[in-house]
Amino acid sequence: MTDEPVELDSRRGIAAQKATDLRRALADVEANARDLRDRQGKIEEQLLATRATTWPEAAANARYVLNLYAGSLSPQDTRHRDLIAMVLDDFTRLAASDD
């Protein structure tokens, strides 16, 4: 008897290996999505708990909210995407002119 574990993946057919790989990849994606939602929730709790005290802080908060909104837009909604891009560019330009 051997103490080495048996590598079951090498004993399966190609279709079974692909199905196993797909299940593993999907589990990783779901775990990453959960982690992202958790981190977003923590960031949003922090944003709600503290008020901006400067214009750059307010712009950073607005940038976060605009990016959330942009993520919910359909790809065909180019007008709103252009407006968001313009406002984000304004934030960057105005912040650079303050320095």
PDB file of C-alpha atoms in Angstrom:
ATOM      1  CA  MET A   1       0.000   0.000   0.000  1.00  0.00           C
ATOM      2  CA  THR A   2       1.231   3.477  -0.844  1.00  0.00           C
ATOM      3  CA  ASP A   3       0.916   6.670   1.165  1.00  0.00           C
ATOM      4  CA  GLU A   4       0.715   8.848  -1.955  1.00  0.00           C
ATOM      5  CA  PRO A   5      -2.728  10.248  -2.839  1.00  0.00           C
ATOM      6  CA  VAL A   6      -4.274   9.075  -6.080  1.00  0.00           C
ATOM      7  CA  GLU A   7      -4.632  11.815  -8.702  1.00  0.00           C
ATOM      8  CA  LEU A   8      -8.213  11.218  -9.781  1.00  0.00           C
ATOM      9  CA  ASP A   9      -8.266  13.938 -12.443  1.00  0.00           C
ATOM     10  CA  SER A  10      -5.791  11.980 -14.565  1.00  0.00           C
ATOM     11  CA  ARG A  11      -8.067   8.920 -14.473  1.00  0.00           C
ATOM     12  CA  ARG A  12     -11.143  10.741 -15.785  1.00  0.00           C
ATOM     13  CA  GLY A  13     -12.108  11.312 -19.374  1.00  0.00           C
ATOM     14  CA  ILE A  14     -11.626  14.677 -21.065  1.00  0.00           C
ATOM     15  CA  ALA A  15     -15.292  15.642 -20.689  1.00  0.00           C
ATOM     16  CA  ALA A  16     -15.260  14.864 -16.971  1.00  0.00           C
ATOM     17  CA  GLN A  17     -12.009  16.800 -16.503  1.00  0.00           C
ATOM     18  CA  LYS A  18     -13.451  19.812 -18.325  1.00  0.00           C
ATOM     19  CA  ALA A  19     -16.621  19.653 -16.233  1.00  0.00           C
ATOM     20  CA  THR A  20     -14.549  19.496 -13.036  1.00  0.00           C
ATOM     21  CA  ASP A  21     -12.390  22.428 -14.178  1.00  0.00           C
ATOM     22  CA  LEU A  22     -15.515  24.437 -15.003  1.00  0.00           C
ATOM     23  CA  ARG A  23     -17.053  23.724 -11.580  1.00  0.00           C
ATOM     24  CA  ARG A  24     -13.826  24.785  -9.871  1.00  0.00           C
ATOM     25  CA  ALA A  25     -13.609  27.980 -11.943  1.00  0.00           C
ATOM     26  CA  LEU A  26     -17.240  28.847 -11.208  1.00  0.00           C
ATOM     27  CA  ALA A  27     -16.696  28.283  -7.494  1.00  0.00           C
ATOM     28  CA  ASP A  28     -13.697  30.643  -7.621  1.00  0.00           C
ATOM     29  CA  VAL A  29     -15.715  33.297  -9.473  1.00  0.00           C
ATOM     30  CA  GLU A  30     -18.565  33.048  -6.978  1.00  0.00           C
ATOM     31  CA  ALA A  31     -16.149  33.330  -4.039  1.00  0.00           C
ATOM     32  CA  ASN A  32     -14.466  36.365  -5.613  1.00  0.00           C
ATOM     33  CA  ALA A  33     -17.858  37.993  -6.253  1.00  0.00           C
ATOM     34  CA  ARG A  34     -18.820  37.433  -2.606  1.00  0.00           C
ATOM     35  CA  ASP A  35     -15.542  38.976  -1.448  1.00  0.00           C
ATOM     36  CA  LEU A  36     -16.084  41.973  -3.725  1.00  0.00           C
ATOM     37  CA  ARG A  37     -19.624  42.509  -2.409  1.00  0.00           C
ATOM     38  CA  ASP A  38     -18.319  42.315   1.163  1.00  0.00           C
ATOM     39  CA  ARG A  39     -15.568  44.867   0.457  1.00  0.00           C
ATOM     40  CA  GLN A  40     -18.017  47.173  -1.318  1.00  0.00           C
ATOM     41  CA  GLY A  41     -20.366  46.949   1.647  1.00  0.00           C
ATOM     42  CA  LYS A  42     -17.578  47.922   4.031  1.00  0.00           C
ATOM     43  CA  ILE A  43     -16.556  50.873   1.848  1.00  0.00           C
ATOM     44  CA  GLU A  44     -20.153  52.052   1.616  1.00  0.00           C
ATOM     45  CA  GLU A  45     -20.557  51.776   5.395  1.00  0.00           C
ATOM     46  CA  GLN A  46     -17.471  53.962   5.810  1.00  0.00           C
ATOM     47  CA  LEU A  47     -18.778  56.492   3.277  1.00  0.00           C
ATOM     48  CA  LEU A  48     -22.108  56.665   5.087  1.00  0.00           C
ATOM     49  CA  ALA A  49     -20.497  56.925   8.519  1.00  0.00           C
ATOM     50  CA  THR A  50     -18.255  59.900   7.766  1.00  0.00           C
ATOM     51  CA  ARG A  51     -19.015  63.109   5.929  1.00  0.00           C
ATOM     52  CA  ALA A  52     -16.601  64.682   3.489  1.00  0.00           C
ATOM     53  CA  THR A  53     -14.738  67.607   4.995  1.00  0.00           C
ATOM     54  CA  THR A  54     -13.049  68.848   1.809  1.00  0.00           C
ATOM     55  CA  TRP A  55     -13.959  69.171  -1.855  1.00  0.00           C
ATOM     56  CA  PRO A  56     -11.460  66.451  -2.870  1.00  0.00           C
ATOM     57  CA  GLU A  57     -13.107  64.037  -0.389  1.00  0.00           C
ATOM     58  CA  ALA A  58     -16.559  64.942  -1.728  1.00  0.00           C
ATOM     59  CA  ALA A  59     -15.298  64.406  -5.290  1.00  0.00           C
ATOM     60  CA  ALA A  60     -13.891  60.996  -4.326  1.00  0.00           C
ATOM     61  CA  ASN A  61     -17.264  60.010  -2.841  1.00  0.00           C
ATOM     62  CA  ALA A  62     -19.079  61.253  -5.945  1.00  0.00           C
ATOM     63  CA  ARG A  63     -16.602  59.384  -8.160  1.00  0.00           C
ATOM     64  CA  TYR A  64     -17.408  56.151  -6.298  1.00  0.00           C
ATOM     65  CA  VAL A  65     -21.169  56.649  -6.679  1.00  0.00           C
ATOM     66  CA  LEU A  66     -20.853  57.595 -10.357  1.00  0.00           C
ATOM     67  CA  ASN A  67     -18.794  54.468 -11.023  1.00  0.00           C
ATOM     68  CA  LEU A  68     -21.475  52.359  -9.327  1.00  0.00           C
ATOM     69  CA  TYR A  69     -24.108  54.017 -11.514  1.00  0.00           C
ATOM     70  CA  ALA A  70     -21.992  53.542 -14.642  1.00  0.00           C
ATOM     71  CA  GLY A  71     -21.713  49.840 -13.847  1.00  0.00           C
ATOM     72  CA  SER A  72     -25.487  49.512 -13.884  1.00  0.00           C
ATOM     73  CA  LEU A  73     -25.950  51.174 -17.294  1.00  0.00           C
ATOM     74  CA  SER A  74     -26.587  49.160 -20.405  1.00  0.00           C
ATOM     75  CA  PRO A  75     -23.804  49.245 -23.011  1.00  0.00           C
ATOM     76  CA  GLN A  76     -26.158  51.101 -25.360  1.00  0.00           C
ATOM     77  CA  ASP A  77     -26.591  54.012 -22.938  1.00  0.00           C
ATOM     78  CA  THR A  78     -23.700  55.987 -24.380  1.00  0.00           C
ATOM     79  CA  ARG A  79     -25.167  59.369 -23.501  1.00  0.00           C
ATOM     80  CA  HIS A  80     -25.103  58.718 -19.750  1.00  0.00           C
ATOM     81  CA  ARG A  81     -21.687  57.044 -20.034  1.00  0.00           C
ATOM     82  CA  ASP A  82     -20.357  60.158 -21.806  1.00  0.00           C
ATOM     83  CA  LEU A  83     -21.830  62.412 -19.111  1.00  0.00           C
ATOM     84  CA  ILE A  84     -20.228  60.352 -16.366  1.00  0.00           C
ATOM     85  CA  ALA A  85     -16.885  60.362 -18.168  1.00  0.00           C
ATOM     86  CA  MET A  86     -17.093  64.143 -18.549  1.00  0.00           C
ATOM     87  CA  VAL A  87     -17.830  64.693 -14.850  1.00  0.00           C
ATOM     88  CA  LEU A  88     -15.047  62.323 -13.772  1.00  0.00           C
ATOM     89  CA  ASP A  89     -12.666  64.144 -16.110  1.00  0.00           C
ATOM     90  CA  ASP A  90     -13.773  67.454 -14.585  1.00  0.00           C
ATOM     91  CA  PHE A  91     -12.980  66.117 -11.104  1.00  0.00           C
ATOM     92  CA  THR A  92      -9.493  65.098 -12.222  1.00  0.00           C
ATOM     93  CA  ARG A  93      -8.830  68.373 -14.042  1.00  0.00           C
ATOM     94  CA  LEU A  94     -10.077  70.556 -11.197  1.00  0.00           C
ATOM     95  CA  ALA A  95      -8.159  68.567  -8.586  1.00  0.00           C
ATOM     96  CA  ALA A  96      -4.960  69.005 -10.630  1.00  0.00           C
ATOM     97  CA  SER A  97      -5.542  72.770 -10.905  1.00  0.00           C
ATOM     98  CA  ASP A  98      -5.806  73.024  -7.099  1.00  0.00           C
ATOM     99  CA  ASP A  99      -2.261  71.644  -6.671  1.00  0.00           C
TER     100      ASP A  99
END
